[in-house]
CSV table of C-alpha atoms (C1' of nucleotides) in Angstrom, one decimal:
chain,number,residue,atom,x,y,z
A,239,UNK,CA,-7.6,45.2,217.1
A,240,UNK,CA,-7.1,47.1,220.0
A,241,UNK,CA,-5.7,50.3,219.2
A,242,UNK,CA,-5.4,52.7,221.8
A,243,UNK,CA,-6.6,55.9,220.6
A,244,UNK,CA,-6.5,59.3,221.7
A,245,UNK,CA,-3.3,58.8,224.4
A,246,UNK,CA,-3.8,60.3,227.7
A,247,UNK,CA,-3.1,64.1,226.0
A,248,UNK,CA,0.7,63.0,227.3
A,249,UNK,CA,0.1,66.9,228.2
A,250,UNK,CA,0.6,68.7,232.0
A,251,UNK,CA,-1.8,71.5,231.7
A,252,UNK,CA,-1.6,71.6,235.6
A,253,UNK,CA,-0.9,74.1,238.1
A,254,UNK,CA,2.6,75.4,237.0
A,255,UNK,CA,1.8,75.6,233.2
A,256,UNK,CA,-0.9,78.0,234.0
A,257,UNK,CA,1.1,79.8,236.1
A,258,UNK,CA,3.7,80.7,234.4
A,259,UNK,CA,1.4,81.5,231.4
A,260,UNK,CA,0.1,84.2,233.1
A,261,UNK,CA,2.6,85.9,234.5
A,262,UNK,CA,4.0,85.9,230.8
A,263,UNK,CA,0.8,87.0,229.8
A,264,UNK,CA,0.5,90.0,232.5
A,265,UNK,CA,4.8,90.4,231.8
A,266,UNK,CA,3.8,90.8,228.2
A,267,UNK,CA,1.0,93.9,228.3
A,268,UNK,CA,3.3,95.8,230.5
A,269,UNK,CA,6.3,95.1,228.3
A,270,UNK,CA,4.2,96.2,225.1
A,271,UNK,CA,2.4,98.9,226.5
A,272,UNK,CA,5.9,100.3,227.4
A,273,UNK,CA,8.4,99.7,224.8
A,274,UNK,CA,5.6,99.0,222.2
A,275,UNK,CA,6.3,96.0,219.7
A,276,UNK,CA,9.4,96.2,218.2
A,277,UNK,CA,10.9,97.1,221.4
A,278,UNK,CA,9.8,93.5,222.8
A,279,UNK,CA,12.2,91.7,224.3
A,280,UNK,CA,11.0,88.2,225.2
A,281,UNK,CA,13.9,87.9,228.0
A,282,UNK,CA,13.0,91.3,229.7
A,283,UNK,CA,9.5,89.5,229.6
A,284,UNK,CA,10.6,86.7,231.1
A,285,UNK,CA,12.6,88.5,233.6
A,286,UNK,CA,9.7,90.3,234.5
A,287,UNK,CA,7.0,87.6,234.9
A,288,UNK,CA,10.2,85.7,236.7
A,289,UNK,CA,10.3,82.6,234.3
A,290,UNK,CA,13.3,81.8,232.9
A,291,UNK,CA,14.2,83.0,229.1
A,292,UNK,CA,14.2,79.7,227.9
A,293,UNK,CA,10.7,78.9,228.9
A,294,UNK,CA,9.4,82.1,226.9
A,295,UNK,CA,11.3,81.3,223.6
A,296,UNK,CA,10.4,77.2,224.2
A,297,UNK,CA,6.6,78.2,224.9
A,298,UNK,CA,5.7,81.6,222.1
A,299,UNK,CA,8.9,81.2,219.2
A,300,UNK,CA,8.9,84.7,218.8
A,301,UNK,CA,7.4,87.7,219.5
A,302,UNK,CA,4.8,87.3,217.4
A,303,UNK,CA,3.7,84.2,218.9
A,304,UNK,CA,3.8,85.6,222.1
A,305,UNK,CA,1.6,88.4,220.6
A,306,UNK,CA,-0.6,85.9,219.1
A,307,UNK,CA,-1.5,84.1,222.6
A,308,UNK,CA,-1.7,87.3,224.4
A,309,UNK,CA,-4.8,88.2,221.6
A,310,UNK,CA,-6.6,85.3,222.6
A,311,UNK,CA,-5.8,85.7,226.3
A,312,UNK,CA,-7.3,88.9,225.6
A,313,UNK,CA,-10.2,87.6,223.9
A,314,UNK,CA,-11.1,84.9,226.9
A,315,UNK,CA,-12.1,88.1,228.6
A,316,UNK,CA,-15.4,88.6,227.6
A,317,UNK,CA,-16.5,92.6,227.9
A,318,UNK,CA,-20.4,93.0,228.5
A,319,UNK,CA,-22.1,95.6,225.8
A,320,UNK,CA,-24.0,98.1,227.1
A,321,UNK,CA,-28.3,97.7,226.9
A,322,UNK,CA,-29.6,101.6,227.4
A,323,UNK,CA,-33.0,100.6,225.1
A,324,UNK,CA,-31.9,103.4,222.7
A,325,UNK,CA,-29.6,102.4,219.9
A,326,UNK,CA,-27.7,106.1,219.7
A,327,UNK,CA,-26.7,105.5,223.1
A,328,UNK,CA,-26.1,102.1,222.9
A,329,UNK,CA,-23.4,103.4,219.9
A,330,UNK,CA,-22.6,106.6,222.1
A,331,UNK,CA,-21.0,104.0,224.7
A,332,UNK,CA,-19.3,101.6,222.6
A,333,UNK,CA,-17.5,104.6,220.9
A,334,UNK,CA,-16.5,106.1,224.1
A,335,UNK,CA,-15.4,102.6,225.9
A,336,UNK,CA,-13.1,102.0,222.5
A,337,UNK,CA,-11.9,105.9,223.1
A,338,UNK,CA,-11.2,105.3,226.6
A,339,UNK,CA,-9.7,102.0,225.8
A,340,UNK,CA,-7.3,103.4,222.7
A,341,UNK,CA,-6.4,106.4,225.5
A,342,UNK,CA,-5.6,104.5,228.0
A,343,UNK,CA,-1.9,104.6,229.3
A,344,UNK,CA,-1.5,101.0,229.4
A,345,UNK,CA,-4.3,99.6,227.3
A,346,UNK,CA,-3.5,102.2,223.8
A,347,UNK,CA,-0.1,101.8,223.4
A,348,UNK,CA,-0.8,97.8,223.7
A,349,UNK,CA,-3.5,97.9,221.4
A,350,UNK,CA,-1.0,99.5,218.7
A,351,UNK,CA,1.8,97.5,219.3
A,352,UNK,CA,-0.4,94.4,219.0
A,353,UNK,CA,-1.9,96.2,215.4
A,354,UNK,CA,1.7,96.5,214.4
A,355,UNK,CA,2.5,92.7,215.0
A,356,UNK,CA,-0.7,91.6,213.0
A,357,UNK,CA,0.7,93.7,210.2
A,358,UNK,CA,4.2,91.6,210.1
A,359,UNK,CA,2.8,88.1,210.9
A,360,UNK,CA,0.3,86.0,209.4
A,361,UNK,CA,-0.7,84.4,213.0
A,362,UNK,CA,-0.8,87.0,214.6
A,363,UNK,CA,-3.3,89.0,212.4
A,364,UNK,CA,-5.6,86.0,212.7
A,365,UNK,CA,-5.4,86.5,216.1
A,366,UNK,CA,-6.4,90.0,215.8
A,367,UNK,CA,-9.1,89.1,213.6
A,368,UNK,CA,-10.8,86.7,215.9
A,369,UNK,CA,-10.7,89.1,218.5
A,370,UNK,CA,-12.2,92.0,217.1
A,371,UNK,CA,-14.8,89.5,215.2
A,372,UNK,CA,-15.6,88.2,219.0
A,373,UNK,CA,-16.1,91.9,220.0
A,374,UNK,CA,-18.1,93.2,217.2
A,375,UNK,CA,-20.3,90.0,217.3
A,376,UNK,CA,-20.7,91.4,221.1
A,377,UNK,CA,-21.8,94.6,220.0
A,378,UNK,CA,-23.3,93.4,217.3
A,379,UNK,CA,-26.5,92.4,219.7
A,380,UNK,CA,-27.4,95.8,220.1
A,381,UNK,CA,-28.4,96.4,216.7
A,382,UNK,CA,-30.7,93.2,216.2
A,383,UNK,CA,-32.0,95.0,219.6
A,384,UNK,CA,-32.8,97.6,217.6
A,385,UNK,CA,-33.9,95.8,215.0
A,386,UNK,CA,-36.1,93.8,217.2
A,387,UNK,CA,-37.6,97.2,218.8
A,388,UNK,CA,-38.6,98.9,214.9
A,389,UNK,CA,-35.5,101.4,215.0
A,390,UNK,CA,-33.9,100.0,212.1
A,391,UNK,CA,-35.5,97.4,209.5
A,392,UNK,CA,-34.2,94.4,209.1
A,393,UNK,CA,-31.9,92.9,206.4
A,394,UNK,CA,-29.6,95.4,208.3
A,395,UNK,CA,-26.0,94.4,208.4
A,396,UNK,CA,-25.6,94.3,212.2
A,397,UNK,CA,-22.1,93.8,212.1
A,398,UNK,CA,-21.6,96.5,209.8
A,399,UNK,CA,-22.5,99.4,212.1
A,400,UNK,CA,-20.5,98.2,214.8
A,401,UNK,CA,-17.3,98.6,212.8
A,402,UNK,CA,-18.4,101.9,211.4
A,403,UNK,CA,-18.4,103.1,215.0
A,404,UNK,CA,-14.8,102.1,216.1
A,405,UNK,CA,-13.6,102.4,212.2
A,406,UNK,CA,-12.4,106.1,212.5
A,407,UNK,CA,-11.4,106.5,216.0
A,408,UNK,CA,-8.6,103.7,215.0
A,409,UNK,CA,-8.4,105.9,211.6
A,410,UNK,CA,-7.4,108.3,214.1
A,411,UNK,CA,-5.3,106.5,216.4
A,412,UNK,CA,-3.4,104.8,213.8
A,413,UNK,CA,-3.4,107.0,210.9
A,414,UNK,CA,-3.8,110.7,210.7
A,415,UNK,CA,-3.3,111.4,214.0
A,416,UNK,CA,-5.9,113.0,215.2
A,417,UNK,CA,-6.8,113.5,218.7
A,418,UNK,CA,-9.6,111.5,220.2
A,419,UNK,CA,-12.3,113.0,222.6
A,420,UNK,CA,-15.7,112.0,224.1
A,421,UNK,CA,-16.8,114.5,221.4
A,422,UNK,CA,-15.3,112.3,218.4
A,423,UNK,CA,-16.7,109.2,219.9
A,424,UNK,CA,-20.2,111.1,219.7
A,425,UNK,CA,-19.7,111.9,216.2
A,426,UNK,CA,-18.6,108.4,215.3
A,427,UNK,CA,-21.8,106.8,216.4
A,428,UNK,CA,-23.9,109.0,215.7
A,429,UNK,CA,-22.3,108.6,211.9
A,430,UNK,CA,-22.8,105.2,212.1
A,431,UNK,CA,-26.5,105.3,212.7
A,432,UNK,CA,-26.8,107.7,210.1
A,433,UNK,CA,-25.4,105.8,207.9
A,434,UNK,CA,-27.1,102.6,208.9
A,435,UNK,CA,-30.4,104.7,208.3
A,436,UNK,CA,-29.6,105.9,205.0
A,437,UNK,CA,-28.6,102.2,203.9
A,438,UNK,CA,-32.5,101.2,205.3
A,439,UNK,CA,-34.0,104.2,203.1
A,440,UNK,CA,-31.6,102.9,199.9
A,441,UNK,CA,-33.2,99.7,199.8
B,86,UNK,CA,32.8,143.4,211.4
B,87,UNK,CA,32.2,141.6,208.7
B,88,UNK,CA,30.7,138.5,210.0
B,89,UNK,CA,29.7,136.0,207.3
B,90,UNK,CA,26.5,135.0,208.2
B,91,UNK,CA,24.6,132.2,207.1
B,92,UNK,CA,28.0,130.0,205.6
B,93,UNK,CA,27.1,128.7,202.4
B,94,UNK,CA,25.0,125.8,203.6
B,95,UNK,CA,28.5,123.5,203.7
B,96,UNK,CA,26.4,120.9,202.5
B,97,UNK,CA,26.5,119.3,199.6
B,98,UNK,CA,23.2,118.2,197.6
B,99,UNK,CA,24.2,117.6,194.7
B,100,UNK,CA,24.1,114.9,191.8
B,101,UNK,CA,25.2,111.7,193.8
B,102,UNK,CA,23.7,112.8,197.5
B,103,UNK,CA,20.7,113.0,195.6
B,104,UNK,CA,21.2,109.6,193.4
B,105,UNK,CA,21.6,107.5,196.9
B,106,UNK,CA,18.5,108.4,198.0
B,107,UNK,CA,16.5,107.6,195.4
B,108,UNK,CA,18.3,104.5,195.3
B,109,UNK,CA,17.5,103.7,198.7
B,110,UNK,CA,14.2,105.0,198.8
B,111,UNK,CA,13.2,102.8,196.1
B,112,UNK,CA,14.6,99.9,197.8
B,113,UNK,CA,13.5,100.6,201.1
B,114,UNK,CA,9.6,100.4,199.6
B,115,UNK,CA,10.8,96.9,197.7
B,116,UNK,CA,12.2,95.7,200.7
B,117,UNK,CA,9.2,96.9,203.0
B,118,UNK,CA,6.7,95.7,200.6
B,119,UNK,CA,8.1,91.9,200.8
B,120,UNK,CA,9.2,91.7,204.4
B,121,UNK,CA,7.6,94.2,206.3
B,122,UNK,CA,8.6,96.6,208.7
B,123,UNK,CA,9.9,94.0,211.2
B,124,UNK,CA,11.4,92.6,208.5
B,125,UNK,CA,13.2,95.4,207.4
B,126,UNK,CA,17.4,95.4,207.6
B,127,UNK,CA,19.1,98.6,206.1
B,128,UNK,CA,22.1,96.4,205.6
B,129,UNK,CA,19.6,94.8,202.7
B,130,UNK,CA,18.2,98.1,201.6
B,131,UNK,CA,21.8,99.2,201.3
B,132,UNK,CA,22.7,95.5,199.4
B,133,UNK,CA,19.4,96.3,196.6
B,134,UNK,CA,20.3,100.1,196.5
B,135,UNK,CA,23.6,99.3,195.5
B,136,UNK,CA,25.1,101.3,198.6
B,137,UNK,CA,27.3,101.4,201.0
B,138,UNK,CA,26.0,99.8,204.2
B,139,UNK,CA,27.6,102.3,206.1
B,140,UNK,CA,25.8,104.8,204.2
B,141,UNK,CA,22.6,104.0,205.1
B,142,UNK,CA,23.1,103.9,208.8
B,143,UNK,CA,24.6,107.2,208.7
B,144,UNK,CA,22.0,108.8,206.4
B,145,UNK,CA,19.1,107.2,208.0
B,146,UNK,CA,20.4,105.5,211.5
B,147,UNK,CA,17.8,102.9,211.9
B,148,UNK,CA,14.4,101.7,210.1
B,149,UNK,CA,12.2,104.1,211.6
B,150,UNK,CA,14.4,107.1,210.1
B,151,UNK,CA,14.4,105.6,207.2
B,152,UNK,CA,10.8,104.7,207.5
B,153,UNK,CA,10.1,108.3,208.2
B,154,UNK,CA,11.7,109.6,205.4
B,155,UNK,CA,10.5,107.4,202.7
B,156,UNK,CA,6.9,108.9,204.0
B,157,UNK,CA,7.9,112.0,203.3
B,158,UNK,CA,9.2,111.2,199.8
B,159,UNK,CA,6.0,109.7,199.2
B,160,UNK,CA,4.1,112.8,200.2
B,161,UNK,CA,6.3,114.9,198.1
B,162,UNK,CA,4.3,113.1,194.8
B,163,UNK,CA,1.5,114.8,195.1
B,164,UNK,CA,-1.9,112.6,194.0
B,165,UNK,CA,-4.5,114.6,192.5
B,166,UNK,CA,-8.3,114.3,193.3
B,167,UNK,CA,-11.3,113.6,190.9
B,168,UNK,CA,-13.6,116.2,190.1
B,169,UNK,CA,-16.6,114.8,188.6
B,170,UNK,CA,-19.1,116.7,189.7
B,171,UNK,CA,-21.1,115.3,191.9
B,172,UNK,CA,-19.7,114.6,195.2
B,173,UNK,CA,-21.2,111.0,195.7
B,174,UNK,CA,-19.1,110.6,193.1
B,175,UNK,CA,-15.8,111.9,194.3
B,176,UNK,CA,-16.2,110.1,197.4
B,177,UNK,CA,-16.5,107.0,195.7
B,178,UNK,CA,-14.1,107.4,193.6
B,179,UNK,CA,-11.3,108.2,196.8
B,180,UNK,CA,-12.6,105.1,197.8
B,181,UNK,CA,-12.0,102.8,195.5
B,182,UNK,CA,-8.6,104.5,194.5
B,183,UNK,CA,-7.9,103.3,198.5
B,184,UNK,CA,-9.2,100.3,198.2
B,185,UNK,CA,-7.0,99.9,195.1
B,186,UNK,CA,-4.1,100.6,197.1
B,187,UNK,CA,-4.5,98.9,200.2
B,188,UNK,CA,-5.2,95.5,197.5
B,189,UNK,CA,-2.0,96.2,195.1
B,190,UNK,CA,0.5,93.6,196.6
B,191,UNK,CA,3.4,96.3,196.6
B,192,UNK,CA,1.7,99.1,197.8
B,193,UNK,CA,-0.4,97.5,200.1
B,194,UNK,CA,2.0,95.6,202.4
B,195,UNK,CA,4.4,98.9,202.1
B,196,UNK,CA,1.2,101.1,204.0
B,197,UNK,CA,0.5,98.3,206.1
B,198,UNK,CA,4.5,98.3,207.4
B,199,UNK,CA,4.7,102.2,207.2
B,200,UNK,CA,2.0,102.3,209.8
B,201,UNK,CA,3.6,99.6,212.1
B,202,UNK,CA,6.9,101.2,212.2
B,203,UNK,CA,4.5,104.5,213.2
B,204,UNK,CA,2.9,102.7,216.2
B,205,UNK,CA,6.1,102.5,217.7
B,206,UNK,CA,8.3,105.5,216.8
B,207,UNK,CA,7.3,109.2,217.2
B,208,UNK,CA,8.8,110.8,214.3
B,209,UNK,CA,7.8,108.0,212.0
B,210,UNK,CA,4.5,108.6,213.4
B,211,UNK,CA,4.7,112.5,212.7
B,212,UNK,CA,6.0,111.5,209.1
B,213,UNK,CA,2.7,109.5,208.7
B,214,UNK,CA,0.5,112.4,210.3
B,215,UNK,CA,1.7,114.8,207.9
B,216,UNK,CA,1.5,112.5,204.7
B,217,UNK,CA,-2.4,111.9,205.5
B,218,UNK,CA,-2.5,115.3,206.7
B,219,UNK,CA,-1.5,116.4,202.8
B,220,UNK,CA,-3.9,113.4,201.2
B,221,UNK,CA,-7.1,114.8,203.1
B,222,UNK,CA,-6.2,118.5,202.1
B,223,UNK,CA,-6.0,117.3,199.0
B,224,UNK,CA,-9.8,115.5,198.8
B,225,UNK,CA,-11.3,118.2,201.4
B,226,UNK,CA,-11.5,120.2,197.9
B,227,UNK,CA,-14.1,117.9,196.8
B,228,UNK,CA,-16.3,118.4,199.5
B,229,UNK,CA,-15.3,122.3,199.3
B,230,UNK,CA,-16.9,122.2,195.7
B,231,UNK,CA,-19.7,120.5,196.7
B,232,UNK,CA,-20.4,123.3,199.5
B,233,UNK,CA,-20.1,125.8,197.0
B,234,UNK,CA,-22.1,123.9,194.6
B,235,UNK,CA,-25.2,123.3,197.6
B,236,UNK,CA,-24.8,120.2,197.9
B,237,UNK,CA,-24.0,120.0,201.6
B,238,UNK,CA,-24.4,123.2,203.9
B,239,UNK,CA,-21.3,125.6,204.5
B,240,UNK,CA,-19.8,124.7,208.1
B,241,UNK,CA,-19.5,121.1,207.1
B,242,UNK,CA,-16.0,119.8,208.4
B,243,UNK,CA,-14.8,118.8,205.3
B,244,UNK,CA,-11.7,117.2,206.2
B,245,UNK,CA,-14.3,114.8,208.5
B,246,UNK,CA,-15.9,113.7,205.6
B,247,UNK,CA,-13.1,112.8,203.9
B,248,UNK,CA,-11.4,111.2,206.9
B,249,UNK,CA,-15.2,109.3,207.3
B,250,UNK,CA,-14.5,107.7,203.5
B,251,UNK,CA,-11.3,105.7,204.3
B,252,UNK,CA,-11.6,104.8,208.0
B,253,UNK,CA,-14.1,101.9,207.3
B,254,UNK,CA,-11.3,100.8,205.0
B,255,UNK,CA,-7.9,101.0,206.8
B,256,UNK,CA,-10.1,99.6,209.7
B,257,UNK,CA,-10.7,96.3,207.6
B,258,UNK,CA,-6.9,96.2,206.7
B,259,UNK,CA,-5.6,97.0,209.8
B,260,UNK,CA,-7.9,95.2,212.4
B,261,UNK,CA,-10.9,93.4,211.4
B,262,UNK,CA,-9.6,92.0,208.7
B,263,UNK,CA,-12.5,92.0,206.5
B,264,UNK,CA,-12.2,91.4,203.1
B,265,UNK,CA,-11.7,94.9,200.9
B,266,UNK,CA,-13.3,95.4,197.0
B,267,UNK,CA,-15.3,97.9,195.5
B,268,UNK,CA,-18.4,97.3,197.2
B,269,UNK,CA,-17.3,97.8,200.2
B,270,UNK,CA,-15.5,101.3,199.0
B,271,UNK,CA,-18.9,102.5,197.7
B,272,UNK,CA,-20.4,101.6,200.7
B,273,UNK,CA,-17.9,103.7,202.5
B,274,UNK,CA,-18.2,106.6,200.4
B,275,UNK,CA,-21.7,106.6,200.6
B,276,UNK,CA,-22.0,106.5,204.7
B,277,UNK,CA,-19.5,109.4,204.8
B,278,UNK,CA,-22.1,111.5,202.6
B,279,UNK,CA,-25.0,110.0,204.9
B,280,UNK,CA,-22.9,110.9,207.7
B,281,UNK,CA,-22.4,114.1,206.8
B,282,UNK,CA,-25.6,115.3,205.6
B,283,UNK,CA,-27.3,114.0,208.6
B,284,UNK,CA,-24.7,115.7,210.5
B,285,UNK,CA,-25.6,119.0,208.5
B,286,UNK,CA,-29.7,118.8,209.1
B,287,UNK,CA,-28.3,118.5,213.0
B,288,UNK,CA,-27.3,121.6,213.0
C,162,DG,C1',42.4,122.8,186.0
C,163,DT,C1',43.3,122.5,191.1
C,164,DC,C1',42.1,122.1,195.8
C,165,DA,C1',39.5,121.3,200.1
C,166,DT,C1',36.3,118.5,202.0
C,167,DA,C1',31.4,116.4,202.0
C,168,DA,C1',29.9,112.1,201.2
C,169,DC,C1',30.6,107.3,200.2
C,170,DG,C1',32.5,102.3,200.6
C,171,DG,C1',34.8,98.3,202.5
C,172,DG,C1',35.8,95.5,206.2
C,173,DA,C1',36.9,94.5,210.9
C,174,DC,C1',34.8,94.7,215.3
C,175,DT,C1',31.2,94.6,219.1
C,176,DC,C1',27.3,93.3,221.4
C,177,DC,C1',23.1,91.1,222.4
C,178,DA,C1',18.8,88.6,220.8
C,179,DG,C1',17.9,84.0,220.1
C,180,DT,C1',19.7,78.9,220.4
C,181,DT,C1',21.4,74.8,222.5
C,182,DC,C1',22.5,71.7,226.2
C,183,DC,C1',21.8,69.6,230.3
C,184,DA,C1',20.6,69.7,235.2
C,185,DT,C1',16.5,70.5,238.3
C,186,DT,C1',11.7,70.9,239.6
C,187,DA,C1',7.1,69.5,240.0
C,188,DG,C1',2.5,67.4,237.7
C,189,DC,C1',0.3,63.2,237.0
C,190,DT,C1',-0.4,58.1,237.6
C,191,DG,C1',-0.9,54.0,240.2
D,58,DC,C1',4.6,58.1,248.5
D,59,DA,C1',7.4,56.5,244.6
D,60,DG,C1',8.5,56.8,239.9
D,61,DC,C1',8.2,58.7,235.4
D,62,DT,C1',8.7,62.5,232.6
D,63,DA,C1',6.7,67.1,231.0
D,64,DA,C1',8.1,71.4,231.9
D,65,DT,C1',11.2,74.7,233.7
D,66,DG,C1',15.8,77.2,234.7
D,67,DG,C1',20.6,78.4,234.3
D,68,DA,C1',24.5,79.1,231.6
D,69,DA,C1',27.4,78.8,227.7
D,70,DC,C1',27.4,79.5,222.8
D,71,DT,C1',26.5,81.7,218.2
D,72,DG,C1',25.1,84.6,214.3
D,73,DG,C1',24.1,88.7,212.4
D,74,DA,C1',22.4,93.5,213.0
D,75,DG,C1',24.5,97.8,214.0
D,76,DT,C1',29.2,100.5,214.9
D,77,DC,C1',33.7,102.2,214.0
D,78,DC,C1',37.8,103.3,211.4
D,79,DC,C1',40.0,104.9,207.7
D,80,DG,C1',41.0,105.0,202.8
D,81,DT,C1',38.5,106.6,198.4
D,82,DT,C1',35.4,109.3,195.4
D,83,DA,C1',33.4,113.1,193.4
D,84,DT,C1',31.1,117.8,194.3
D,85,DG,C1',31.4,122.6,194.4
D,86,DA,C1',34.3,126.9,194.8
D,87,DC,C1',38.0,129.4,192.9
DNA sequence: GTCATAACGGGACTCCAGTTCCATTAGCTG
DNA sequence: CAGCTAATGGAACTGGAGTCCCGTTATGAC
């Protein structure tokens, strides 16, 4: 029996597919960063990425769709962690590239409004998940650096002291409200290897 | 002249002003906890409170008013903190008392909607500010009795220590989305006092 | 008790986000 | 380059969230 398997993907990835998704995707981080997520509007995104409004509701659903594909969109963009040979300041930068990042005009008020979708929609929080396990796992390299050089022992939850570094600037951010500094971003690693260092001496 | 200042308030408080909104309060949080804050439709709150619809969008005028205000009527029951003792232990216990309500399946989806609506809506996000404002306060008297009793050196920022305890976990909830039990709070409590006391022999 | 009016309730109305339908464009295959 | 059809675009349509109007209720002052 000659079953044809696996037909031709009967998909058109091409050129114009592409294209359109990103200018949706570019449409959609200006929209959020602007009106923030429960001001989207998927046809002022498609008026602004010039696609017509049918496209956008045919393609993403909703808005959290949209949201959804713009995380992993976001995730394809793979940032470089920083390698100073000293874990502190290996810390001291991440926390100051996620304050940088959360103060950003453009890139803060996205980052919330994509928070806020993940809190509404079950697909969209995996997306949010995926991305922030892709950027801790990142990070996450600088510790078993550390490791590797004697500045922590091992058995050390790597992944563990990456989140404790961005954990309360978002506490911040999304929370109480505090204000976020180079200064706070010092403190937040530098709690982070304490406490990564009092965890070693515990066990 | 005999100006009469300060007319007698010419507003009206009483018995069913006051009804109504703890009517639609209550609802709001039911209707919040199930469908979130995207979710949310005051013509429903207004359908479970037993209430005019018209009611609720004059009281409140949309869902980040109401939002808003339920925040404040949840900071107005005031929670009080542990004393134990021992301030490993207060911490811990904070902790899990988070944990505990970031997990409960009405209380938790109600935080996680409160803070959406805040990411997108300045005085929801005041509202928010000021209800953690009030819950730090609160705790910060643990670590004030634990200054006094010499367990951490004066000039400690207390409300950091607190703010140190539940970061790791909203940061889980709200981002990562790592799993949340008691471990983990105990964990948290116990880097916040790391934190802290190597933030102390710093200085 | 009586009165003035703050606050509420019901229902009609408006407006726009989201859907549906169909014509048009442009990838892919041969 | 010719043909098939996936994918897009325009425009009319619809449902329900939010508004408006006005009659009704009940609070507080006297």
């Amino acid at each position: 029996m000659t079953v044809e398997q696996d037909p031709p993907a009967a998909t058109r990835p091409g050129g114009r597919t592409a294209r359109v998704r990103e200018a949706v995707m570019r449409a959609a981080g200006d929209a959020l960063a602007e009106h923030g997520f429960e001001g989207l509007d998927l046809a002022d995104v498609a008026r602004r990425a010039d696609v017509g409004k049918t496209t956008v509701y045919r393609r993403w659903t909703n808005t959290t769709g949209l949201v959804a594909d713009l995380l992993a969109h976001m995730a394809e963009e793979s940032v470089s962690r920083s390698d100073t040979g000293s874990l502190r300041e290996d810390l001291r930068t991440n926390a100051r590239l996620v304050v940088r990042t959360l103060n950003d005009p453009r890139q803060g008020p996205l980052f919330k409004a994509v928070i806020a979708a993940a809190t509404g929609d079950e697909s969209a929080a995996e997306a949010l998940h995926r991305f922030y396990a892709i950027r801790i796992a990142e990070w996450a390299g600088c510790v078993d650096a550390a490791i590797a050089r004697g500045e922590l022992p091992p058995g050390t939850d790597t992944h563990e002291v990456i989140r404790a570094v961005s954990a309360p600037l978002y506490y911040r951010v999304l929370c109480s409200g505090d204000p976020l500094d180079e200064a706070v971003a010092d403190r937040a690693a530098d709690a982070a290897l304490a406490a990564a260092l009092a965890d070693a001496y515990a066990r």
